[in-house]
């Protein structure tokens, strides 16, 4: 059937047509939140804080337009966090007496829920890999959503708890290893959920959630064995605006690299099964190699882009705190090594068009370099990066 | 379609390379090699390995340390390879330099083709070559040719393509492209990297190294007062880039900084003088530092009035292109008023020691020798974290402490840390002194019991009396006499044993007592005799204590007093291990701090930042804009009834997405249907978030 071309839909719908009423409502809500936050705490903010607040409103609105599930996610998580903060009032000891705070809504409880949910998600996704029903994987996604939400809520509530512990300490909870591990787990989960919703490939979760579960295990060990969950004041060097943007940016990078590595594992598994057991159900259940490769590339691309920004921000911060934008401190140096690892990966793909097992292995090795940059440097090498010693 | 066109569209093989293949010239080969991917990756890997070495091998340690760690043989080799300062080693700079050159060549080689790509739409395509594309389609339409061409242009325009058209032999060729910014991304990333490296090289130590080679400069390796540093280690003000540090005590000033260089340093002159008025540490309630601040006064001949400015961590002062940072702090030579309380004989004759941090002085010991005390550090506040009875963490403020070393004539000695105030320990107060063999060890503490006035008086009195033979004899006699279990004829013997044991204990603690007993008593009776002797000794020590209390006017002895005695005995027992003839008690102090400043001049900084911004923008363009090209050939159908259309497209990224988009384009252009007729996907792939 041929229709008159006036009626064809090739006209690119303008950005305003693609955005629906609910998107505008979400935007309005974000702006309102920002305005309320400013009217409550404006007197404590400097111009950077105000800039950050505006940026947060814009970024969250944009995220909501770009990826609709973010809207519900941020509203629910935000409301729960606000509820917890309201429950606290200005008395930190309510964390033990108030039922909601004690069992669900405090920073510590939130982290526990995150851990439980992410473990459940991992188990469900792995079951999904071996089951012909899609139910386990869908349950896995649900657990992952709740887990990531609980983690974000926990961080937001902890932010308040730090101020309640001592108003003069107040800082954003991305300052020590415990806090950034929460960030890593929730951020990686969220990024994974994004790729899952865009590709519809749920079996990837069985691989990606494994690395998230591993980081949760580390987090729990660190919290219990080392008492790392304790709220401590900030060392002077970390008391800087740069920290607020440098650290989260870095963790988008680490999250992307972690996802890519686990997809590399999935790729190798698929590759092997296609050759050895082409008829096995699991071979069919895994996403195609092309699909895995494509998501792997996207995860590395976003990771690399953000990691580059984070490194540049780190350099600017170092210039302000240590007197040199690049001092070959071990952490800086390993960031460079990590950056070079993925720059080479990208070159191989762009210029030589490499695909396949080699690139998958490369992404996996990249995760080891990432882990060393993130943790190993703090454990084995001494330097100026003073936060989060083990 | 020629090979060349295909290349231009995918952007993988530059057009220029095709030419090279035909007539390779020598310069061309060089350009190819320098800009080749293999070289780039090799250099990147080399850089990565060098960086790993630089972090595994701790950099910029004193050479003596390396010598100890690796032995003379490997030390020579490592030092020769510059492994102790990898990042300023010549070979490392060469690798970076090569990388810059290689990347520049790459840009130089790629950009002409790239710019041409942007302008050249390539209207020379043939139907047959279009059909060989991965994404291609063909179809017959009833529409007249010019009407179709119009339609195609509208679709392309609406989809963001820029198009060119060529008509010949009744055939219309449309060539279109979009996402050209992607190609700019390639340029921006690579130029950005070159810019960053150039800026960084400008801020490095290259200039100093060259001057060193030329013999204009020579490293100073000794640590001597600044007046004794030879001129050859001084760098005049011209040096455009450096990063060094200097420590200025309160009230003092400096117009130089020290630049660490390999096993030594240079002295860099500054065009102004920095005076430190005051240094402050702000603390949280936990005692942890919340910020360091220095009140600086800059004296500059160019200024009428000195500049006053306060810097703190994360808030440097930028003055005339010199950035002055708060980096560290140290003691600036605090004055210490110390009582040296003898721990041996003549225990009452104390000595006043006027000390100053970083100074050494000789003090006469009661045995007629001298010892040298070196004051190492002073700390105004010590906070330790303890678990209280409920298991909750608690901060204990321990007050000021000072560190020192006590050496004999051969220069050997132990390290000590004494606290000014007594500290609470399990319900009682003690003066603490830590002792250790080397700064790397943990402290072992001597606990001297404090009396009710938080002073050492009672302990000192007790110790002094214990050291007096006549007092010991007198006490021993009393104790023996008062003890009803002692038969009269043995009183004398017991008394003299008691006095003797007390003397031994005063000299060498329980060890001396045990040694003496073992020396005198046959092995088979040892156990019995030892118990008895210790009981006698304790009776004597207790008797002496009663005497001390009586002198103080204390009549009844409580649990508290009893505990004091036990602590006193343990302390005296430990003195023999403490190895200091004195307990140095800090009476008073006048705190003077020094601020550690880092001063840097980095003219390349803004260049580096500019390059970084280019790099980041470039990366986003590369990753998130895809460069797409499309060709459409329309000609009259063989039967003369309508139009025959052939179309093909390619993209350099996101093949999967492009295929989807191509399918849409085909439906709009050839089928002239809505993209989502009969399929679920929506109109354009930018609309996927629904
Ligand atoms: C130290 C860093 C870098 C060096 C030395 C370098 C060097 C090179 C070289 C030699 C080529 C090949 C040119 C040719 O084959 O003629 C190339 C291509 C390329 N590089 Fe880099 N590069 C670096 C960083 C980056 C970064 C960070 C990116 C961005 C992610 C990047 C993206 C690309 C792309 C996309 C190409 C292919 C160009 C095309 O498709 O036409 N490079 N690079």
Tab-separated table of N, CA and C and ligand atoms in Angstrom, chain A residues 304 308 339-340 343 346-347 350-351, chain B residues 10-14 17 32 34-41 43-44 47 99-100 102-103 105-107 109-110 114 183 185-186 189-190 193 197 615 618-619 622-623 652-653, ligand 1:
chain	number	residue	atom	x	y	z
A	304	UNK	N	34.905	4.425	29.198
A	304	UNK	CA	36.110	5.147	28.793
A	304	UNK	C	35.862	6.657	28.794
A	308	UNK	N	37.776	9.057	31.329
A	308	UNK	CA	38.620	10.160	30.862
A	308	UNK	C	38.259	11.447	31.592
A	339	UNK	N	43.663	3.612	31.457
A	339	UNK	CA	43.198	4.384	30.310
A	339	UNK	C	43.842	3.870	29.029
A	340	UNK	N	45.141	3.599	29.115
A	340	UNK	CA	45.849	3.105	27.935
A	340	UNK	C	45.319	1.734	27.521
A	343	UNK	N	42.156	2.464	25.722
A	343	UNK	CA	42.425	3.222	24.492
A	343	UNK	C	42.921	2.260	23.422
A	346	UNK	N	40.032	0.194	22.120
A	346	UNK	CA	39.198	0.949	21.187
A	346	UNK	C	39.892	1.113	19.831
A	347	UNK	N	41.205	1.320	19.858
A	347	UNK	CA	41.923	1.449	18.596
A	347	UNK	C	41.840	0.179	17.783
A	350	UNK	N	38.387	0.129	16.348
A	350	UNK	CA	38.092	1.168	15.359
A	350	UNK	C	38.933	1.027	14.106
A	351	UNK	N	40.237	0.891	14.294
A	351	UNK	CA	41.097	0.969	13.119
A	351	UNK	C	41.325	-0.389	12.475
B	10	UNK	N	33.894	4.186	4.962
B	10	UNK	CA	33.965	3.497	6.243
B	10	UNK	C	34.959	4.162	7.164
B	11	UNK	N	35.879	4.896	6.569
B	11	UNK	CA	36.830	5.615	7.392
B	11	UNK	C	37.860	4.714	8.040
B	12	UNK	N	37.987	3.495	7.565
B	12	UNK	CA	38.998	2.641	8.186
B	12	UNK	C	40.335	2.768	7.494
B	13	UNK	N	40.323	2.772	6.190
B	13	UNK	CA	41.584	2.901	5.467
B	13	UNK	C	41.606	4.263	4.805
B	14	UNK	N	42.582	5.083	5.130
B	14	UNK	CA	42.588	6.425	4.557
B	14	UNK	C	42.857	6.372	3.062
B	17	UNK	N	46.443	6.162	1.821
B	17	UNK	CA	47.218	4.932	1.872
B	17	UNK	C	47.181	4.211	0.525
B	32	UNK	N	54.389	6.831	7.028
B	32	UNK	CA	53.531	5.676	7.312
B	32	UNK	C	53.946	4.978	8.595
B	34	UNK	N	55.749	6.205	11.112
B	34	UNK	CA	55.561	7.036	12.299
B	34	UNK	C	54.092	7.129	12.688
B	35	UNK	N	53.221	7.084	11.700
B	35	UNK	CA	51.808	7.245	12.031
B	35	UNK	C	51.076	5.920	12.098
B	36	UNK	N	51.829	4.823	12.144
B	36	UNK	CA	51.130	3.533	12.052
B	36	UNK	C	50.526	3.133	13.391
B	37	UNK	N	49.474	2.400	13.270
B	37	UNK	CA	48.767	1.899	14.443
B	37	UNK	C	49.677	1.016	15.288
B	38	UNK	N	50.473	0.178	14.626
B	38	UNK	CA	51.320	-0.755	15.381
B	38	UNK	C	52.299	0.011	16.242
B	39	UNK	N	52.882	1.057	15.662
B	39	UNK	CA	53.828	1.847	16.446
B	39	UNK	C	53.105	2.497	17.619
B	40	UNK	N	51.923	3.041	17.317
B	40	UNK	CA	51.176	3.705	18.391
B	40	UNK	C	50.890	2.739	19.522
B	41	UNK	N	50.407	1.550	19.192
B	41	UNK	CA	50.073	0.585	20.246
B	41	UNK	C	51.339	0.161	20.992
B	43	UNK	N	53.984	1.916	21.497
B	43	UNK	CA	54.372	3.002	22.398
B	43	UNK	C	53.437	3.067	23.597
B	44	UNK	N	52.156	2.864	23.339
B	44	UNK	CA	51.202	2.891	24.454
B	44	UNK	C	51.551	1.805	25.460
B	47	UNK	N	54.652	2.693	27.387
B	47	UNK	CA	54.314	3.694	28.398
B	47	UNK	C	53.647	3.028	29.596
B	99	UNK	N	55.502	9.295	21.016
B	99	UNK	CA	54.048	9.166	20.972
B	99	UNK	C	53.430	10.430	20.386
B	100	UNK	N	53.978	11.563	20.827
B	100	UNK	CA	53.476	12.838	20.315
B	100	UNK	C	53.723	12.914	18.816
B	102	UNK	N	54.254	10.452	16.740
B	102	UNK	CA	53.459	9.447	16.036
B	102	UNK	C	52.017	9.914	15.866
B	103	UNK	N	51.470	10.427	16.955
B	103	UNK	CA	50.079	10.884	16.877
B	103	UNK	C	49.961	12.058	15.908
B	105	UNK	N	51.824	12.621	13.309
B	105	UNK	CA	51.897	12.071	11.959
B	105	UNK	C	50.552	11.476	11.553
B	106	UNK	N	49.961	10.782	12.510
B	106	UNK	CA	48.677	10.146	12.228
B	106	UNK	C	47.654	11.210	11.844
B	107	UNK	N	47.634	12.272	12.622
B	107	UNK	CA	46.690	13.351	12.325
B	107	UNK	C	47.026	13.969	10.979
B	109	UNK	N	48.489	12.674	8.479
B	109	UNK	CA	48.193	11.796	7.370
B	109	UNK	C	46.692	11.636	7.154
B	110	UNK	N	45.981	11.608	8.253
B	110	UNK	CA	44.551	11.347	8.143
B	110	UNK	C	43.760	12.584	7.735
B	114	UNK	N	40.412	13.053	5.547
B	114	UNK	CA	39.267	13.268	6.409
B	114	UNK	C	38.478	14.501	5.993
B	183	UNK	N	33.781	12.744	12.515
B	183	UNK	CA	35.130	12.822	11.953
B	183	UNK	C	35.940	13.888	12.672
B	185	UNK	N	35.632	14.438	15.685
B	185	UNK	CA	35.977	13.770	16.945
B	185	UNK	C	37.332	13.110	16.853
B	186	UNK	N	37.567	12.468	15.722
B	186	UNK	CA	38.872	11.835	15.541
B	186	UNK	C	39.983	12.867	15.658
B	189	UNK	N	40.323	14.249	19.414
B	189	UNK	CA	40.976	13.359	20.389
B	189	UNK	C	42.474	13.378	20.172
B	190	UNK	N	42.873	13.219	18.924
B	190	UNK	CA	44.309	13.075	18.700
B	190	UNK	C	45.065	14.372	18.876
B	193	UNK	N	45.438	14.972	22.518
B	193	UNK	CA	46.531	14.244	23.171
B	193	UNK	C	47.875	14.911	22.909
B	197	UNK	N	50.342	16.448	25.824
B	197	UNK	CA	51.740	16.044	25.993
B	197	UNK	C	52.679	17.226	25.861
B	615	UNK	N	40.134	16.532	24.107
B	615	UNK	CA	40.087	15.072	24.172
B	615	UNK	C	38.694	14.586	24.559
B	618	UNK	N	36.149	15.334	21.894
B	618	UNK	CA	36.418	14.426	20.781
B	618	UNK	C	35.913	13.018	21.050
B	619	UNK	N	36.149	12.544	22.254
B	619	UNK	CA	35.727	11.176	22.586
B	619	UNK	C	34.213	11.046	22.466
B	622	UNK	N	33.252	10.964	18.883
B	622	UNK	CA	33.628	9.685	18.276
B	622	UNK	C	32.634	8.587	18.637
B	623	UNK	N	32.243	8.576	19.916
B	623	UNK	CA	31.431	7.461	20.388
B	623	UNK	C	29.952	7.649	20.107
B	652	UNK	N	30.283	4.230	10.016
B	652	UNK	CA	31.543	3.746	10.592
B	652	UNK	C	31.380	3.263	12.031
B	653	UNK	N	30.222	3.387	12.604
B	653	UNK	CA	30.000	2.876	13.963
B	653	UNK	C	28.600	2.302	14.029
C	1	LIG	C1	48.127	8.369	23.302
C	1	LIG	C2	47.135	8.256	22.615
C	1	LIG	C3	46.868	7.927	21.171
C	1	LIG	C4	47.703	7.645	20.135
C	1	LIG	C5	49.195	7.615	20.138
C	1	LIG	C6	46.898	7.383	19.000
C	1	LIG	C7	47.370	7.037	17.754
C	1	LIG	C8	46.593	6.622	16.706
C	1	LIG	C9	47.068	6.132	15.471
C	1	LIG	C10	48.530	5.964	15.141
C	1	LIG	C11	46.008	5.840	14.701
C	1	LIG	C12	46.014	5.212	13.344
C	1	LIG	C13	46.170	6.162	12.217
C	1	LIG	C14	46.340	5.393	10.966
C	1	LIG	O1	46.082	4.188	10.929
C	1	LIG	O2	46.738	6.027	10.003
C	1	LIG	C15	44.854	6.160	15.415
C	1	LIG	C16	43.601	6.031	14.930
C	1	LIG	C17	42.513	6.285	15.684
C	1	LIG	N1	42.510	6.702	16.976
C	1	LIG	FE1	44.035	7.112	18.132
C	1	LIG	N2	45.612	7.514	19.366
C	1	LIG	C18	45.571	7.834	20.685
C	1	LIG	C19	44.474	8.060	21.432
C	1	LIG	C20	43.230	7.898	20.958
C	1	LIG	C21	42.097	8.059	21.729
C	1	LIG	C22	42.077	8.415	23.190
C	1	LIG	C23	41.055	7.836	20.921
C	1	LIG	C24	39.634	7.922	21.295
C	1	LIG	C25	38.956	7.149	21.839
C	1	LIG	C26	41.536	7.527	19.645
C	1	LIG	C27	40.750	7.224	18.546
C	1	LIG	C28	41.211	6.827	17.345
C	1	LIG	C29	40.395	6.497	16.219
C	1	LIG	C30	38.904	6.502	16.206
C	1	LIG	C31	41.223	6.170	15.181
C	1	LIG	C32	40.826	5.734	13.799
C	1	LIG	C33	40.610	6.917	12.941
C	1	LIG	C34	39.615	6.609	11.879
C	1	LIG	O3	38.724	5.818	12.119
C	1	LIG	O4	39.758	7.204	10.830
C	1	LIG	N3	42.884	7.580	19.686
C	1	LIG	N4	45.236	6.635	16.665
